[in-house]
Amino acid sequence: MIAAPLGGSSVPDRITVSVVQHRCVAIVAEMGEAMLRTAYSQILNSSRDFSTALCDGAGRLVAQAEHVPIHVGGLPWAVRSVLDAFAGRIGPGDVYVLNDPYFGGNHLPDLTVLVPVFAGDRLAFWSINRAHHSDIGGSTHGGYNPAATEIWQEGLRVPPLLLYDRGAPRDDVLRMIATNVRHPREFLGDLRASIGSAHLGARRLGRLLDEYGAGVIAECVDGFLDGTERQARACLRTWADGVYRGEAVLDDDGHGTVDIAIRATVTKRGDALLVDLTESDPQVTGFVNSSLPNTMSAVFMALAYLLDPEIPKNDGTFRPVEVRTKEGTVVRPRPPAPVTLATNHCGQEIAEAVLKALAGACPDRVPAGWSRRFRIALRGVDPRSAKPFIWHLFHARGGGGASSAGDGWPTAGEGQAAGGIKFGSVEVTEVRFPLVLARHEFRPDSGGDGRFRGGVGSVLELRVGIAAPAVANTAGDGIRHAPYGLFGGRDGATHRYRLVSSGRTRVLKTKEVGVPVGPGDVFLIESSGGGGYGEPRARDRASREADLADGFVTAARGPARPRTARRRTRVPRRR
């Protein structure tokens, strides 16, 4: 391998380029392990709602860990936002933080920590951690406010902010941020875990720069980004040329607007894609609007799902894609529109519209619809300790969509995370919170029938062991519109969430604020199943028998097609 002095100009060979690339991938993986083991809250140390990545000095995505797909595609916008805000003032030892979706963030609960890495006086890299915090202030607990009509009601907005100045923490700034959240101790613990994760990445990058020299590393990065671009374009050339259309529809925005459409026109020519989202519906009152970084991340996420799995996911992967949006639409709202739910919805629907369009170009690569998200945030007081708590529902995950490769994954969760977010430990949940998970099991007949069956969702019976009244908020989608089947496959089942309180049962909406929860109340949760792939008559007998034996279905012929507000998805034709 070639080593060069700092700033050297030796040309690295292919082996050196590959070694540097894999070292970068190893660094982001180690950053993730450090985060997992040091974060305070269950949303991070159990459900893993965080991501780690490296960008070069200009903001190009160099490497990402296999965490939450919707997080990572937007990180270059965060870097560029910091570069614009602090041009000429960035130095070694600095730490920056932001969350504002109009300044490079996805949504307010995701705080992004960015640590610059220097080679001499040259800004060489950024080490980045993006983590979802259990509370970010605002007018309601838990980071999601279904009642919000403007972003200021959703939480504390943090534009690019200097948190450590040349290695010295700005305690006044930390104090100001922590004062604006409901549980400052947990918040600061999670934030420091993010900073530690990013510092670990910076140290590993510093060692890499010392070992090979800044000049060689820069050329290696250029080399493997260009190589990834060639691999992505080679894959795209195997798809059928044409102009394709796809549409995905959200249930509602929580403020009276229903059936909100995301429309993608995808033009595939040779080794390039043009994704046009300009015909999507206008922005809405509620918090399902998507900031531009989140929209770009959703499009890139859709492409990443279709490419050969061995192709790295970095800046080179997405160079063949051009994205067009129109300001004032749900995929690019004008400030101060609320956007907090968009990492789930309409982020997932943006990806779905692109995937459904490309089903006509590469049918063997496109999956059927995955479960959508339906989240509950519960705020109360634990009678065992007399301390307040905020608990986020990450259990009872929905099912994944089937594909040409086989059945969908059971209880894999929503499509925008693709299994990257886990349901938390049952035992840890019951120890840390006044909750009892009386049932937590597969939901039979929830996966869409097909040659390959959609993954089943979950059934959860959750008993709330509080002594004083509590309050819950919901945030999600997927009651009106089910995960779609493809090529004759049936849709999955929709969500069904209920609350049993004082002997009465009420159906929960996907976007509610201030739901009263009393001592001994029970949440009855049935999550969605994934869509099926291919005609049901093509499913072999052995698979159907296994479905019945495993409890995934309750009848030998499989589940009937769920009754939903949508028709079966048709494969788009080339024009």
Short mmCIF file of N, CA, C and O in Angstrom, two decimals, residues 305-307 309 355 359 362-370 399-410 447-456 483-490 529-535 538-540 543:
data_model
loop_
_atom_site.label_atom_id
_atom_site.label_comp_id
_atom_site.label_asym_id
_atom_site.label_seq_id
_atom_site.Cartn_x
_atom_site.Cartn_y
_atom_site.Cartn_z
N TYR A 305 -32.79 0.99 -2.33
CA TYR A 305 -33.48 -0.29 -2.18
C TYR A 305 -33.44 -1.12 -3.46
O TYR A 305 -33.60 -2.34 -3.41
N LEU A 306 -33.23 -0.47 -4.61
CA LEU A 306 -33.32 -1.16 -5.90
C LEU A 306 -31.97 -1.58 -6.46
O LEU A 306 -31.90 -2.47 -7.32
N LEU A 307 -30.91 -0.93 -6.01
CA LEU A 307 -29.59 -1.23 -6.56
C LEU A 307 -29.06 -2.55 -6.01
O LEU A 307 -29.55 -3.07 -4.99
N PRO A 309 -27.15 -4.99 -3.85
CA PRO A 309 -26.83 -4.75 -2.44
C PRO A 309 -25.35 -4.51 -2.16
O PRO A 309 -25.01 -3.87 -1.17
N LEU A 355 -40.79 3.96 -6.13
CA LEU A 355 -40.69 2.51 -6.29
C LEU A 355 -41.80 1.99 -7.19
O LEU A 355 -41.55 1.14 -8.07
N ALA A 359 -41.41 0.06 -10.88
CA ALA A 359 -41.83 -1.34 -11.04
C ALA A 359 -41.93 -1.72 -12.51
O ALA A 359 -41.79 -2.89 -12.87
N CYS A 362 -37.85 -2.17 -13.59
CA CYS A 362 -37.07 -3.26 -12.99
C CYS A 362 -37.97 -4.06 -12.05
O CYS A 362 -37.79 -4.01 -10.83
N PRO A 363 -38.95 -4.78 -12.59
CA PRO A 363 -39.96 -5.44 -11.75
C PRO A 363 -39.39 -6.43 -10.76
O PRO A 363 -39.97 -6.64 -9.68
N ASP A 364 -38.28 -7.06 -11.08
CA ASP A 364 -37.71 -8.05 -10.16
C ASP A 364 -37.06 -7.41 -8.94
O ASP A 364 -36.73 -8.12 -7.98
N ARG A 365 -36.88 -6.10 -8.94
CA ARG A 365 -36.17 -5.44 -7.85
C ARG A 365 -37.10 -4.70 -6.89
O ARG A 365 -36.69 -4.36 -5.79
N VAL A 366 -38.32 -4.42 -7.29
CA VAL A 366 -39.20 -3.55 -6.53
C VAL A 366 -40.01 -4.36 -5.51
O VAL A 366 -40.67 -5.33 -5.89
N PRO A 367 -40.01 -3.97 -4.25
CA PRO A 367 -40.80 -4.68 -3.24
C PRO A 367 -42.23 -4.16 -3.20
O PRO A 367 -42.52 -3.03 -3.60
N ALA A 368 -43.13 -4.98 -2.70
CA ALA A 368 -44.48 -4.52 -2.40
C ALA A 368 -44.45 -3.59 -1.19
O ALA A 368 -43.41 -3.40 -0.55
N GLY A 369 -45.60 -3.04 -0.86
CA GLY A 369 -45.66 -2.02 0.18
C GLY A 369 -45.37 -2.54 1.57
O GLY A 369 -45.80 -3.64 1.95
N TRP A 370 -44.65 -1.74 2.33
CA TRP A 370 -44.35 -2.03 3.73
C TRP A 370 -45.39 -1.35 4.63
O TRP A 370 -46.10 -0.43 4.22
N GLY A 399 -45.54 -5.26 9.20
CA GLY A 399 -44.84 -6.22 8.35
C GLY A 399 -44.21 -5.57 7.13
O GLY A 399 -44.64 -4.51 6.66
N GLY A 400 -43.17 -6.22 6.61
CA GLY A 400 -42.49 -5.76 5.40
C GLY A 400 -43.15 -6.31 4.15
O GLY A 400 -43.85 -7.32 4.17
N GLY A 401 -42.94 -5.63 3.03
CA GLY A 401 -43.52 -6.05 1.77
C GLY A 401 -42.78 -7.23 1.17
O GLY A 401 -41.57 -7.38 1.33
N ALA A 402 -43.53 -8.08 0.47
CA ALA A 402 -42.92 -9.20 -0.25
C ALA A 402 -42.20 -8.68 -1.49
O ALA A 402 -42.39 -7.54 -1.93
N SER A 403 -41.39 -9.53 -2.09
CA SER A 403 -40.65 -9.17 -3.30
C SER A 403 -40.42 -10.42 -4.13
O SER A 403 -40.83 -11.52 -3.73
N SER A 404 -39.74 -10.26 -5.24
CA SER A 404 -39.43 -11.41 -6.08
C SER A 404 -38.51 -12.39 -5.37
O SER A 404 -38.38 -13.55 -5.78
N ALA A 405 -37.85 -11.93 -4.29
CA ALA A 405 -36.94 -12.80 -3.55
C ALA A 405 -37.65 -13.68 -2.53
O ALA A 405 -37.08 -14.65 -2.04
N GLY A 406 -38.92 -13.35 -2.20
CA GLY A 406 -39.61 -14.17 -1.23
C GLY A 406 -40.58 -13.38 -0.38
O GLY A 406 -40.90 -12.21 -0.67
N ASP A 407 -41.05 -14.01 0.67
CA ASP A 407 -42.03 -13.40 1.57
C ASP A 407 -41.45 -12.18 2.28
O ASP A 407 -40.23 -12.08 2.50
N GLY A 408 -42.35 -11.28 2.66
CA GLY A 408 -41.92 -10.11 3.41
C GLY A 408 -41.51 -10.48 4.83
O GLY A 408 -41.96 -11.48 5.38
N TRP A 409 -40.68 -9.64 5.42
CA TRP A 409 -40.23 -9.87 6.79
C TRP A 409 -41.37 -9.59 7.78
O TRP A 409 -42.00 -8.53 7.71
N PRO A 410 -41.64 -10.50 8.69
CA PRO A 410 -42.67 -10.22 9.70
C PRO A 410 -42.19 -9.16 10.70
O PRO A 410 -41.01 -9.11 11.05
N GLY A 447 -50.72 -10.12 6.51
CA GLY A 447 -49.88 -10.00 5.33
C GLY A 447 -50.67 -10.22 4.06
O GLY A 447 -51.50 -11.14 3.97
N GLY A 448 -50.45 -9.40 3.03
CA GLY A 448 -51.16 -9.55 1.78
C GLY A 448 -50.82 -10.87 1.08
O GLY A 448 -49.65 -11.27 1.02
N ASP A 449 -51.83 -11.54 0.55
CA ASP A 449 -51.62 -12.81 -0.13
C ASP A 449 -50.92 -12.57 -1.47
O ASP A 449 -51.02 -11.49 -2.05
N GLY A 450 -50.26 -13.59 -1.97
CA GLY A 450 -49.58 -13.50 -3.24
C GLY A 450 -48.69 -14.70 -3.47
O GLY A 450 -48.62 -15.61 -2.62
N ARG A 451 -48.04 -14.71 -4.62
CA ARG A 451 -47.04 -15.76 -4.83
C ARG A 451 -46.05 -15.75 -3.67
O ARG A 451 -45.63 -16.79 -3.16
N PHE A 452 -45.69 -14.52 -3.27
CA PHE A 452 -44.92 -14.33 -2.04
C PHE A 452 -45.75 -13.45 -1.12
O PHE A 452 -46.25 -12.40 -1.51
N ARG A 453 -45.91 -13.90 0.11
CA ARG A 453 -46.80 -13.27 1.07
C ARG A 453 -46.13 -12.09 1.75
O ARG A 453 -44.95 -12.11 2.05
N GLY A 454 -46.93 -11.07 2.01
CA GLY A 454 -46.43 -9.95 2.79
C GLY A 454 -46.14 -10.36 4.22
O GLY A 454 -46.77 -11.27 4.77
N GLY A 455 -45.17 -9.71 4.85
CA GLY A 455 -44.85 -10.01 6.24
C GLY A 455 -46.00 -9.61 7.16
O GLY A 455 -46.65 -8.58 6.96
N VAL A 456 -46.25 -10.43 8.16
CA VAL A 456 -47.35 -10.14 9.08
C VAL A 456 -46.97 -9.04 10.06
O VAL A 456 -45.78 -8.81 10.34
N PRO A 483 -50.71 -1.12 2.93
CA PRO A 483 -49.51 -1.45 2.14
C PRO A 483 -49.92 -2.17 0.85
O PRO A 483 -50.66 -3.14 0.88
N TYR A 484 -49.43 -1.67 -0.27
CA TYR A 484 -49.90 -2.12 -1.57
C TYR A 484 -49.29 -3.45 -2.00
O TYR A 484 -48.13 -3.75 -1.71
N GLY A 485 -50.10 -4.25 -2.69
CA GLY A 485 -49.58 -5.43 -3.35
C GLY A 485 -49.08 -5.09 -4.75
O GLY A 485 -49.45 -4.06 -5.33
N LEU A 486 -48.24 -5.96 -5.31
CA LEU A 486 -47.68 -5.75 -6.64
C LEU A 486 -47.91 -6.97 -7.52
O LEU A 486 -47.89 -8.11 -7.03
N PHE A 487 -48.13 -6.71 -8.80
CA PHE A 487 -48.22 -7.77 -9.82
C PHE A 487 -49.25 -8.83 -9.44
O PHE A 487 -49.01 -10.03 -9.55
N GLY A 488 -50.41 -8.38 -8.97
CA GLY A 488 -51.47 -9.29 -8.58
C GLY A 488 -51.48 -9.63 -7.11
O GLY A 488 -52.44 -10.25 -6.63
N GLY A 489 -50.44 -9.27 -6.39
CA GLY A 489 -50.43 -9.51 -4.95
C GLY A 489 -51.46 -8.65 -4.23
O GLY A 489 -51.79 -7.55 -4.69
N ARG A 490 -51.97 -9.15 -3.13
CA ARG A 490 -53.00 -8.43 -2.38
C ARG A 490 -52.38 -7.42 -1.42
O ARG A 490 -51.24 -7.56 -0.98
N GLY A 529 -49.91 -5.34 8.02
CA GLY A 529 -49.06 -6.32 7.35
C GLY A 529 -48.58 -5.80 6.02
O GLY A 529 -49.16 -4.87 5.43
N GLY A 530 -47.51 -6.37 5.49
CA GLY A 530 -46.96 -5.94 4.21
C GLY A 530 -47.78 -6.45 3.03
O GLY A 530 -48.58 -7.38 3.14
N GLY A 531 -47.56 -5.82 1.86
CA GLY A 531 -48.25 -6.22 0.65
C GLY A 531 -47.67 -7.49 0.06
O GLY A 531 -46.50 -7.83 0.26
N GLY A 532 -48.52 -8.22 -0.69
CA GLY A 532 -48.08 -9.44 -1.36
C GLY A 532 -47.49 -9.15 -2.74
O GLY A 532 -47.73 -8.09 -3.33
N TYR A 533 -46.74 -10.11 -3.27
CA TYR A 533 -46.07 -9.95 -4.56
C TYR A 533 -46.46 -11.13 -5.45
O TYR A 533 -46.24 -12.30 -5.07
N GLY A 534 -47.05 -10.85 -6.61
CA GLY A 534 -47.42 -11.89 -7.54
C GLY A 534 -48.79 -12.49 -7.25
O GLY A 534 -49.32 -12.35 -6.15
N GLU A 535 -49.35 -13.17 -8.24
CA GLU A 535 -50.68 -13.73 -8.11
C GLU A 535 -50.74 -14.79 -7.00
O GLU A 535 -49.89 -15.66 -6.92
N ALA A 538 -50.25 -18.52 -7.64
CA ALA A 538 -48.91 -19.04 -7.92
C ALA A 538 -48.17 -19.46 -6.66
O ALA A 538 -47.06 -19.99 -6.75
N ARG A 539 -48.77 -19.25 -5.49
CA ARG A 539 -48.09 -19.65 -4.25
C ARG A 539 -48.14 -21.16 -4.10
O ARG A 539 -49.21 -21.78 -4.24
N ASP A 540 -47.02 -21.77 -3.79
CA ASP A 540 -46.97 -23.22 -3.74
C ASP A 540 -47.61 -23.75 -2.46
O ASP A 540 -47.72 -23.06 -1.45
N SER A 543 -45.67 -23.71 0.92
CA SER A 543 -45.62 -22.42 1.59
C SER A 543 -46.92 -22.13 2.32
O SER A 543 -46.93 -21.60 3.43
#
